[in-house]
XYZ file of C-alpha atoms in Angstrom:
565
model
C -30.521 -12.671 -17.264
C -28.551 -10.928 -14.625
C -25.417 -11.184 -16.300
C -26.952 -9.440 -19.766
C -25.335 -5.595 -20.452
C -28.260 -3.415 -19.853
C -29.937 -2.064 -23.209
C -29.266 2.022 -22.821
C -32.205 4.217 -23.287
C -32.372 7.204 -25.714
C -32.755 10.350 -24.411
C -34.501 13.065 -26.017
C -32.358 15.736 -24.886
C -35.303 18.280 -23.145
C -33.087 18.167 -19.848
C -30.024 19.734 -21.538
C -31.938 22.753 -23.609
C -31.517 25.680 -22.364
C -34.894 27.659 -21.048
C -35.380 30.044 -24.038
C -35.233 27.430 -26.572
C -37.673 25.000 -24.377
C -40.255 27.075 -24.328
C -39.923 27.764 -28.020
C -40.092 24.357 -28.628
C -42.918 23.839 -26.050
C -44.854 26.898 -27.610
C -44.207 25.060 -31.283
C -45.828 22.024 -29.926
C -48.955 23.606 -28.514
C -49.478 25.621 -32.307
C -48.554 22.446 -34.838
C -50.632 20.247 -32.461
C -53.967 22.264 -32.848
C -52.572 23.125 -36.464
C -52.574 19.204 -37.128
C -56.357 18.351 -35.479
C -57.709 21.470 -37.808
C -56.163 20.111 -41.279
C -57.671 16.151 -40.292
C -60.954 17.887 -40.323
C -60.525 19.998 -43.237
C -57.782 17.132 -45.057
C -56.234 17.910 -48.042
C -53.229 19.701 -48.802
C -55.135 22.588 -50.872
C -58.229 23.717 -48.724
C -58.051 27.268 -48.508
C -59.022 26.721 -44.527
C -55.675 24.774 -44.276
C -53.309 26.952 -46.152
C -54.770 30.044 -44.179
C -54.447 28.093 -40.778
C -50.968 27.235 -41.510
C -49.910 30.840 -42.510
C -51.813 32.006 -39.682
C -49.705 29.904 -37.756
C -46.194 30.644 -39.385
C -47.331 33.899 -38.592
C -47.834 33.413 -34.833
C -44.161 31.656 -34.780
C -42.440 33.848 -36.546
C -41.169 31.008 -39.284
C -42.199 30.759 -43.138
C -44.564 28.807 -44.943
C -42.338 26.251 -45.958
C -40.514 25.532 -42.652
C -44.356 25.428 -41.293
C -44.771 22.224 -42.827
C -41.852 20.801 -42.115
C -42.257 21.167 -38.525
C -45.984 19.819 -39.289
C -44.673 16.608 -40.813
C -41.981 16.231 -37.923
C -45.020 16.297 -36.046
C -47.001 13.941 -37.651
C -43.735 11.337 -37.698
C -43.046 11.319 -34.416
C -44.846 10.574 -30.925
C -46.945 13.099 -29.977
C -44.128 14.596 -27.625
C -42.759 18.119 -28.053
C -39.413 17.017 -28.668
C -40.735 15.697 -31.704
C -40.419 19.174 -33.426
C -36.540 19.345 -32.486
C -34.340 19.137 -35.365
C -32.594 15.619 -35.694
C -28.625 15.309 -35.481
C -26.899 16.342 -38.047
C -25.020 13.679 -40.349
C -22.630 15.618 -41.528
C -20.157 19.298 -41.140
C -19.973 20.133 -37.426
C -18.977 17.170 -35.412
C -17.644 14.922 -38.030
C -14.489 14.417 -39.411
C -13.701 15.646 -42.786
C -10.197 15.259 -42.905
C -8.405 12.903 -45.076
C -8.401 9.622 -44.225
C -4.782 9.660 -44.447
C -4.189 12.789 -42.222
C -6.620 11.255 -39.800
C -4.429 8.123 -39.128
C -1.512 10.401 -38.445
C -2.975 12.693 -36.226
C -4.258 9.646 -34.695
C -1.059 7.522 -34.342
C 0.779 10.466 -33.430
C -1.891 11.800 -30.397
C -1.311 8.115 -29.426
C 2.495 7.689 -29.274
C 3.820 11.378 -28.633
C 0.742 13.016 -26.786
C 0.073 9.855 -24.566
C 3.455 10.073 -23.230
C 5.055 10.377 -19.784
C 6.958 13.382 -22.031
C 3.967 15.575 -21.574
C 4.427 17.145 -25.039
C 2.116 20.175 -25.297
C -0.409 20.663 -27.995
C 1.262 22.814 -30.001
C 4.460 20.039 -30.135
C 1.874 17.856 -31.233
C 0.317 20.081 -33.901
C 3.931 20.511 -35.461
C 4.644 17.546 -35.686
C 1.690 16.660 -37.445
C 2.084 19.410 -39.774
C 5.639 18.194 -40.898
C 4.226 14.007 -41.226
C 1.618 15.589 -43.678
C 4.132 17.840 -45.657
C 6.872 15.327 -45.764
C 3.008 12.925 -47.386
C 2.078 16.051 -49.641
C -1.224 16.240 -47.539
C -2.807 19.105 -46.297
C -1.712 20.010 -42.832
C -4.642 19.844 -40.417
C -5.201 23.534 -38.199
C -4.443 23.036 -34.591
C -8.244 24.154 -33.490
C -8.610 20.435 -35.408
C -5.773 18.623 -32.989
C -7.032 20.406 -30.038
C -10.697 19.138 -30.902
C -9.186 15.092 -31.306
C -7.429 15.417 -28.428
C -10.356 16.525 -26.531
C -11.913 14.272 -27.503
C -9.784 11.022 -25.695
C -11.336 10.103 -21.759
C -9.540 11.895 -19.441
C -8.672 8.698 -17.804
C -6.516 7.500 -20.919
C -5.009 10.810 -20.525
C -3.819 10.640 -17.255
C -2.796 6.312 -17.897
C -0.579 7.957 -20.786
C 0.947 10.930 -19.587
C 1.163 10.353 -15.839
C 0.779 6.722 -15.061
C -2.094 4.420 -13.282
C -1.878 6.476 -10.126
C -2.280 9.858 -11.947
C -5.422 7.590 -14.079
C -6.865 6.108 -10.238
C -9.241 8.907 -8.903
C -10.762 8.841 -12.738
C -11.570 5.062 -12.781
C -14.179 3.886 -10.908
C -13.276 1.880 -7.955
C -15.122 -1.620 -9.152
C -16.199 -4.596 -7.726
C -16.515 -4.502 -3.786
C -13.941 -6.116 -1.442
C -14.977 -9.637 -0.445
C -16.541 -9.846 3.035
C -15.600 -11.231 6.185
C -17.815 -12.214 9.102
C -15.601 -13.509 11.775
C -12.170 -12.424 13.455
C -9.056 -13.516 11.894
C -11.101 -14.649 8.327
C -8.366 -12.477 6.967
C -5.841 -10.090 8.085
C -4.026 -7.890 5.761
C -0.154 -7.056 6.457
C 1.569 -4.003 4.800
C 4.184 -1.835 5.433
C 5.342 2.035 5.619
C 8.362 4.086 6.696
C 7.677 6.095 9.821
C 7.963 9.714 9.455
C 10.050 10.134 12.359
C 13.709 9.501 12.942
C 15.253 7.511 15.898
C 18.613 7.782 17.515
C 21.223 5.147 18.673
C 21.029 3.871 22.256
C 24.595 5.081 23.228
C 25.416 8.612 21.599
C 22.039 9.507 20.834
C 22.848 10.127 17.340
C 20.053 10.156 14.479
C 20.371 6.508 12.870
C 17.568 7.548 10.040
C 13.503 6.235 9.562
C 12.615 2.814 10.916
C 10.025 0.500 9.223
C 6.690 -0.771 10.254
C 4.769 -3.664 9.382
C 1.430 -4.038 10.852
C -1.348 -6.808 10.561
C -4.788 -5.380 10.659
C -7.853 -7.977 11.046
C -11.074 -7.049 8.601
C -13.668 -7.937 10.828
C -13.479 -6.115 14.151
C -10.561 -3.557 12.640
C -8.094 -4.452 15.593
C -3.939 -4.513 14.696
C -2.993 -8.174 15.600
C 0.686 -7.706 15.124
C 3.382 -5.201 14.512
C 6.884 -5.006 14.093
C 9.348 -1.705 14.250
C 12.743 -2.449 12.266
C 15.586 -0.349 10.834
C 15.760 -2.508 7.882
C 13.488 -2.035 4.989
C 10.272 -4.367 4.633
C 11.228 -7.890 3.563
C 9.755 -11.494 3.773
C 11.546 -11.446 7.374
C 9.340 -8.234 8.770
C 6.251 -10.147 7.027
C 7.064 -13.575 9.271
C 7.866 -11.208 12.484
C 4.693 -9.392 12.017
C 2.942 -12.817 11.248
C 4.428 -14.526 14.589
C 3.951 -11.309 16.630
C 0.145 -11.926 15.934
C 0.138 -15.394 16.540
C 1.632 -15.104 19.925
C 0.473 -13.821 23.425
C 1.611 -10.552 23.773
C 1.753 -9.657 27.344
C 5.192 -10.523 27.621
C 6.584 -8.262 25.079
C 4.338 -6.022 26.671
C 5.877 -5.901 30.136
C 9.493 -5.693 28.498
C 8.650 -3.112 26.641
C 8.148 -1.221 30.099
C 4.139 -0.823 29.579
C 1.645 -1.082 32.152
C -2.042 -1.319 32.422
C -2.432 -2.081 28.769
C -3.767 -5.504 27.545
C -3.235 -6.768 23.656
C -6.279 -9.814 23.438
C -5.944 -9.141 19.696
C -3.841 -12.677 19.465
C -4.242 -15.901 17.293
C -3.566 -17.295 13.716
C -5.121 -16.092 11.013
C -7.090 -17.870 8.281
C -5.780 -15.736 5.883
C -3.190 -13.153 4.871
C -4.470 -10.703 2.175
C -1.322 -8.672 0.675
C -0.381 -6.867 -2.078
C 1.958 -7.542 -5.115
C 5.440 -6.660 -3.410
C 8.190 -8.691 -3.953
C 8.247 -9.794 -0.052
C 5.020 -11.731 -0.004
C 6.039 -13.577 -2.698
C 9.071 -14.957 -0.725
C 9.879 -18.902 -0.208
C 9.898 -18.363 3.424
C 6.487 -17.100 3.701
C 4.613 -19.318 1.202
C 6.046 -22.381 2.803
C 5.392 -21.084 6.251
C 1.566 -20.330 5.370
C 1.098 -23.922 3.765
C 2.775 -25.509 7.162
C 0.356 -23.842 9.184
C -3.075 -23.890 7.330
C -2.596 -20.299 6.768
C -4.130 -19.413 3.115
C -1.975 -16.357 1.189
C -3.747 -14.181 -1.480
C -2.630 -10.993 -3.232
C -4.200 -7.967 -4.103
C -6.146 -7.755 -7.644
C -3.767 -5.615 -9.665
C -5.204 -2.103 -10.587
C -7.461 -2.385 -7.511
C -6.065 -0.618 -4.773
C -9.113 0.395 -2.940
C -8.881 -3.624 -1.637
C -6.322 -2.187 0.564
C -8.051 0.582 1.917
C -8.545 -0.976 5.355
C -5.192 -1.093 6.993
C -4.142 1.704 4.688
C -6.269 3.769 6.588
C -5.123 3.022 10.211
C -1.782 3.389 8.829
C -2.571 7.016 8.198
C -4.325 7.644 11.379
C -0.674 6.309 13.025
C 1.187 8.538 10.758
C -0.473 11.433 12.186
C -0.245 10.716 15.817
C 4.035 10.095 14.970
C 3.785 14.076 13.433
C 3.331 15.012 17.699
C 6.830 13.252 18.286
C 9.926 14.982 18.342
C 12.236 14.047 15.499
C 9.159 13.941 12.989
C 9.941 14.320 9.515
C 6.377 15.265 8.850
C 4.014 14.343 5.524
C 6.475 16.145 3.217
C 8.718 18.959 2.845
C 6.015 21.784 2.487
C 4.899 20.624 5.986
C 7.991 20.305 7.643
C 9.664 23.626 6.826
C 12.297 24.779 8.359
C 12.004 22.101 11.336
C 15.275 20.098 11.863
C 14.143 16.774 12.255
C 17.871 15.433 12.718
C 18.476 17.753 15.734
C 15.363 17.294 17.585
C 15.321 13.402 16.849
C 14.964 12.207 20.546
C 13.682 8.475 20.159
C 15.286 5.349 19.994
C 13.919 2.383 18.318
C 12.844 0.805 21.380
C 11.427 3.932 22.973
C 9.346 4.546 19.476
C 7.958 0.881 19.857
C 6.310 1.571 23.141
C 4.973 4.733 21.690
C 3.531 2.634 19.071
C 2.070 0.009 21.592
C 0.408 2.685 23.780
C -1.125 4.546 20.155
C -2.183 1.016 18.916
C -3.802 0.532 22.778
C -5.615 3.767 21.981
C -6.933 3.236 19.016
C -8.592 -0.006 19.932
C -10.455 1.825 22.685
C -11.471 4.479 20.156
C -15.298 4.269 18.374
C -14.697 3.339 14.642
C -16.675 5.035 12.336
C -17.322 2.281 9.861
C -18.070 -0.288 12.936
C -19.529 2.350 14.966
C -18.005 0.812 18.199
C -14.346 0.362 19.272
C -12.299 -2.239 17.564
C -11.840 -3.845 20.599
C -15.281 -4.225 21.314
C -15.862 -5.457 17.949
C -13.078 -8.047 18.746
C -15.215 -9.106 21.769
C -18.239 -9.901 20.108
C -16.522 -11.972 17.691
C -14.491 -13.617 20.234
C -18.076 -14.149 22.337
C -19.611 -15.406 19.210
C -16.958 -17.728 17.216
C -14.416 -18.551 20.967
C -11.234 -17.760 21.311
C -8.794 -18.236 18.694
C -6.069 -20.602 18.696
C -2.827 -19.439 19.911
C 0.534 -20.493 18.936
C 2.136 -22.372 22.321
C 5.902 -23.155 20.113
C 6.911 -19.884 19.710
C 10.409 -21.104 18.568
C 8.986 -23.480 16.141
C 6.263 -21.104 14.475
C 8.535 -18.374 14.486
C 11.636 -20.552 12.352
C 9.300 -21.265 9.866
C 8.985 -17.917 8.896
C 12.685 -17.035 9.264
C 14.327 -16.251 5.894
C 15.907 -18.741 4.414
C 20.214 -19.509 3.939
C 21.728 -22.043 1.834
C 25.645 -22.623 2.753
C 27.734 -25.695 2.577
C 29.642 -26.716 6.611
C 32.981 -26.598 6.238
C 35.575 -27.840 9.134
C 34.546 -24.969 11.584
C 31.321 -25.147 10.799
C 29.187 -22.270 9.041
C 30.067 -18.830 8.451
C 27.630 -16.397 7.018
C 28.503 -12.585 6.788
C 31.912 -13.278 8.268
C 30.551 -14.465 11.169
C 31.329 -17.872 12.484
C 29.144 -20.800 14.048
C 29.881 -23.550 15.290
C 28.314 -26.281 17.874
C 28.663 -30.174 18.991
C 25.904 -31.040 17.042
C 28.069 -30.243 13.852
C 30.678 -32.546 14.480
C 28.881 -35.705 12.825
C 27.909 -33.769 9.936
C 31.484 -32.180 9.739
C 32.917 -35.753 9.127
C 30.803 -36.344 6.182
C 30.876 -32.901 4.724
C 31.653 -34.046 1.608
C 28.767 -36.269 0.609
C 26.711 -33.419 2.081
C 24.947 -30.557 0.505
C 23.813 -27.264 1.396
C 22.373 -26.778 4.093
C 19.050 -25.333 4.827
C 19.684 -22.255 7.397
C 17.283 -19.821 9.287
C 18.517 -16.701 11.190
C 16.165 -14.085 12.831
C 17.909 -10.488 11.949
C 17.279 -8.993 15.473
C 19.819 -11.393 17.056
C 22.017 -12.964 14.732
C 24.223 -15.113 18.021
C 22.564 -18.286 16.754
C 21.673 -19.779 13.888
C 18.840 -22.471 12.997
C 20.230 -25.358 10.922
C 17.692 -27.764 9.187
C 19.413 -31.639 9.797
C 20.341 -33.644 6.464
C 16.952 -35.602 7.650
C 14.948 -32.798 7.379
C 13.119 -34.080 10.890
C 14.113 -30.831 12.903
C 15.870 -27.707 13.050
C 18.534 -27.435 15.738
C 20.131 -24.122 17.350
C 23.691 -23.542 16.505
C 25.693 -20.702 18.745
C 29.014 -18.342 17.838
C 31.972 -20.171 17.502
C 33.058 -17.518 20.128
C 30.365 -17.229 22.226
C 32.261 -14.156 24.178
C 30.493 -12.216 21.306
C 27.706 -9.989 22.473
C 24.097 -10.587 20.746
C 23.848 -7.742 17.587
C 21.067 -7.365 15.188
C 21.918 -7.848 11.491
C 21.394 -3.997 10.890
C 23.769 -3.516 13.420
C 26.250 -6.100 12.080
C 26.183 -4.175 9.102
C 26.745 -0.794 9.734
C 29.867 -2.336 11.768
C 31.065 -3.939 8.013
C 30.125 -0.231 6.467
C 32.448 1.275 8.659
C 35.384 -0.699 8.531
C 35.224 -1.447 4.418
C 35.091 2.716 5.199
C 38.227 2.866 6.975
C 39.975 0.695 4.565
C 40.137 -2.391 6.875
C 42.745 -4.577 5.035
C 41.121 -8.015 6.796
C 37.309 -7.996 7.662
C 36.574 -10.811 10.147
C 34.187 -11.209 13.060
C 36.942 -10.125 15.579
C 37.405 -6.608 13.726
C 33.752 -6.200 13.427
C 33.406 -7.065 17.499
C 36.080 -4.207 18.182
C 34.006 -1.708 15.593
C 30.852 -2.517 17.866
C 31.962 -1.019 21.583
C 27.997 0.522 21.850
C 26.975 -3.172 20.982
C 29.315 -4.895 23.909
C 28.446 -2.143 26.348
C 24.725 -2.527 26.112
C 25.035 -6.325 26.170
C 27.285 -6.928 28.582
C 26.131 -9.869 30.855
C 23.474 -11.019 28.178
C 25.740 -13.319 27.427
C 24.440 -15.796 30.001
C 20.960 -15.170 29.326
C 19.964 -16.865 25.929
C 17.036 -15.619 24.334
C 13.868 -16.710 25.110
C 11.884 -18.674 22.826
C 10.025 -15.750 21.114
C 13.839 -14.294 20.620
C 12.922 -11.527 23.450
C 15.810 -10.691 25.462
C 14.583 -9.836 29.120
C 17.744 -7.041 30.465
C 18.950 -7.864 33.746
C 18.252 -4.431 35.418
C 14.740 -2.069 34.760
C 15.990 0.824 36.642
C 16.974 2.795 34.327
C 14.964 2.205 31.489
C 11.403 3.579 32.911
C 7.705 2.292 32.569
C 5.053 3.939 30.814
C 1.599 3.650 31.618
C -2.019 3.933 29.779
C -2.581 6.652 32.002
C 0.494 8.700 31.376
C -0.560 8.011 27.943
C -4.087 9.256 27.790
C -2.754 12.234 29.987
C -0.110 13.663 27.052
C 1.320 11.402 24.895
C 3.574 13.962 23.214
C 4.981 14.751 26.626
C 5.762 10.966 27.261
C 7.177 10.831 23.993
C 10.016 13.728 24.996
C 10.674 12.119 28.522
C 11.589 8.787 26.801
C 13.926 10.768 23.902
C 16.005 11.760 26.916
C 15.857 8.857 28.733
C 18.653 6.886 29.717
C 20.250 4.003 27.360
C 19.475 0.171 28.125
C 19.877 -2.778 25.865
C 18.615 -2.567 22.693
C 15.926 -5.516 22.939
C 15.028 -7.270 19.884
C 11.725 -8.391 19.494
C 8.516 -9.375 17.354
């Protein structure tokens, strides 16, 4: 029963008449109605009381004899209402089509492949070329008052599909079904991603490097972001697994190297399920095989229903406009920006802009949410008071290289090489030897710090850590490693090999000198030996003025460039 279409009821149309003509019809109603009761009594067509009532009445409404009975035997046909005595629809002239049949299946077919175009053609392009498909036929060329009318005549929303696309079509659709619900924290988190509309320097020169990316993970239930990432490169299966073990990991020590005091980030544990759209880096071998190790479910988007990813779409936006305070914004657009020189006042590095975004994410979990009317954190709270604590990931090495990308090479004597970059370890050697009854290999690397390597054994049992061949090398992220290649295929490098790209990468060596002897930890954080220089930042300073904060760090001094979740 529930699932039966609803039968539509007719509508009489009173609602739409204007005033004048509703009280005609009302005062037509009250005369044929007292009209009708006096010829029962009388009866008969002929009775000389009846013909003089009903020209006494045609009389009193101003209409002749003849249309007197017509409105009486409209009366006597319908229901007793007053809209009875309205005239019915026509079935014919105005309204209808009464072109040829032929001319109306070309002004149909061409309304439908040259109007409903991304061209845009105007009316009058259609009308002409109408005009010339009916000559060239030997039919009568329709007026363009008659294309106008058909064109009309099409939903607005099939409009918009064909000449500007499904987002030009969106705001005329209705939004649908409803977004499933979720009761309990980390049911499902949705990840997506967004350039930052702000641009970041280098550590060294302080030279604008361009936009960096963010990828955020934003829980349903309580609203909270569970896990971030800031990178220079764009979003990829890689920023979805750094995001994804960001959230799954206790983030108080990324915290405190990150320079940021008095702020806690509970928001930790791994989620039931990751809800994400259609883009081509959830769809990734890494990811999908990372999920199914780890009981994490992965479902997409519906297509054509964006409104599913309203939620974090929205807190996206609300970040967006707290990055327009810091310098180096490039605003919304260009109308907004102006004549503001984003390049010169760029004042950030990446590293500095991620402990903005930590202290605005802090923020906004201690701000009331309208929807939950309480703060996201409190919301996290209750759910953590009502359904415990959720797990948290204690291998941060071994969650985190599942959700590397994934490398395929062969090992050759010297072991691998990927991006003309060598590695090489003990643990090679037996595999070396039988190289040649040996495929490829199964390889992870994690882009912020590309001085090891994560090779999957012939066995498959374990993945095992393999260093530079030269481990003199300083630690470099794989954006880093290459713009060094950009530069040097620039300068017309005749041989491109890991030594040339060390000597292109003095701001690299300088910030990591003496990192060397500190491997990274296991969550790939690289603590620097010295915090002198680098300053802390706390919640107070940024309740107090964030903005302000934001232009002490832009001028701040340079440390190493840390890569982490």
């Amino acid at each position: 029963m529930g699932d039966e279409e609803p039968v539509p009821l007719r509508a009489d149309g009173h609602l739409t008449l204007a005033s004048a003509r509703w009280d005609r019809v009302l005062r037509q109603a009250e005369v044929i109605r007292c009209l009708a009761e006096c010829a029962d009594d009388a009866g008969g067509r002929g009775s000389g009381c009846r013909v003089a009532a009903i020209d006494e009445a045609a009389a009193e409404l101003g209409v002749s004899r003849r249309q007197m009975y017509v409105l009486l035997q409209r009366f006597r046909a319908g229901s007793g209402r007053a809209t009875d005595l309205m005239p019915a629809s026509p079935d014919g002239g105005r309204g209808r089509g009464r072109l040829d049949y032929r001319v109306e299946a070309i002004v149909a077919e061409t309304i439908r492949k040259r109007f409903l175009s991304r061209q845009k053609r105007s009316v009058a392009v259609i009308h002409r070329e109408i005009r010339q498909a009916c000559v060239a036929q030997g039919l009568l060329a329709p007026s363009r008052n008659t294309v106008a009318a058909r064109i009309d005549r099409l939903h607005p929303a099939q409009v918009a599909r064909g000449r500007g696309g499904p987002d030009a079509a969106r705001p005329l659709q209705s939004a649908g079904d409803d977004v499933p619900r979720v009761d309990g924290i980390l049911e499902r988190v949705q990840i997506d991603h967004t350039v930052i509309d702000v641009i970041v320097v280098d550590e060294r020169e302080r030279q604008p490097v361009g936009r960096p990316y963010l990828s955020i993970g934003l829980d349903e239930a309580s609203r909270c972001a569970v896990g971030m990432v800031v990178t220079l490169e764009p979003p990829s299966a890689t920023s979805v697994g750094l995001c994804l073990a960001h959230m799954a990991c206790d983030k108080q020590p990324w915290l405190q190297d990150l320079g940021v005091e008095g702020v806690g980030w509970p928001m930790v544990g791994t989620p039931r399920e990751l809800f994400v759209d259609n883009a081509a880096e959830f769809h990734s071998e890494a990811l999908r095989r990372g999920c199914e190790q780890h009981g994490i479910g992965l479902s997409y988007r519906p297509g054509g229903r964006p409104h599913y990813g309203g939620i974090i779409e929205r807190i996206v936006g609300t970040v967006m406009q707290r990055v327009h305070e810091l310098p180096g914004t490039t605003f919304s657009n260009p109308a907004e920006r102006g004549g503001y020189n984003s390049d010169r006042q760029a004042a950030l590095t990446l590293d500095e802009l991620t402990r903005w975004l930590a202290l605005a994410v802090a923020s906004y979990h201690g701000t009331v949410h309208s929807t939950l009317r309480q703060t996201p954190a409190g919301a996290w709270a209750a759910g953590v008071a009502r359904d415990g604590t959720p797990p948290v990931v204690v291998d941060r090495t071994g969650f985190l290289v599942d959700f590397l990308p994934v490398l395929r090479r062969r090992i050759t004597r010297v072991g691998f090489v990927i991006d003309h970059v060598h590695y090489f370890g003990n643990v090679l050697k037996p595999w070396i030897a039988r190289r040649d009854r040996l495929g490829q290999f199964v390889i992870r690397r994690d882009p912020r710090d590309i001085s090891r390597i994560w090779v999957l054994d012939p066995d498959g049992a374990a993945y095992v850590p393999v260093p530079y061949r030269n481990v003199a090398h300083p630690a470099v992220s794989v954006w880093e490693h290459r713009q060094a290649l950009v530069r040097l295929k620039q300068r017309g490098a005749g041989q491109v090999d890991e030594h040339a790209i060390r000597d292109d990468r003095p701001d690299a060596a300088h910030h990591r000198r003496g990192h060397e002897d500190h491997p990274a930890d296991p969550a790939g954080v690289r603590t620097p030996p010295s915090r002198t220089r680098r300053g802390r930042v706390t919640a107070a300073s940024w309740a107090a003025a964030p903005t302000a904060a934001g232009r002490r760090w832009g001028r701040g001094s340079a440390g190493a460039l840390v890569r982490r979740h």
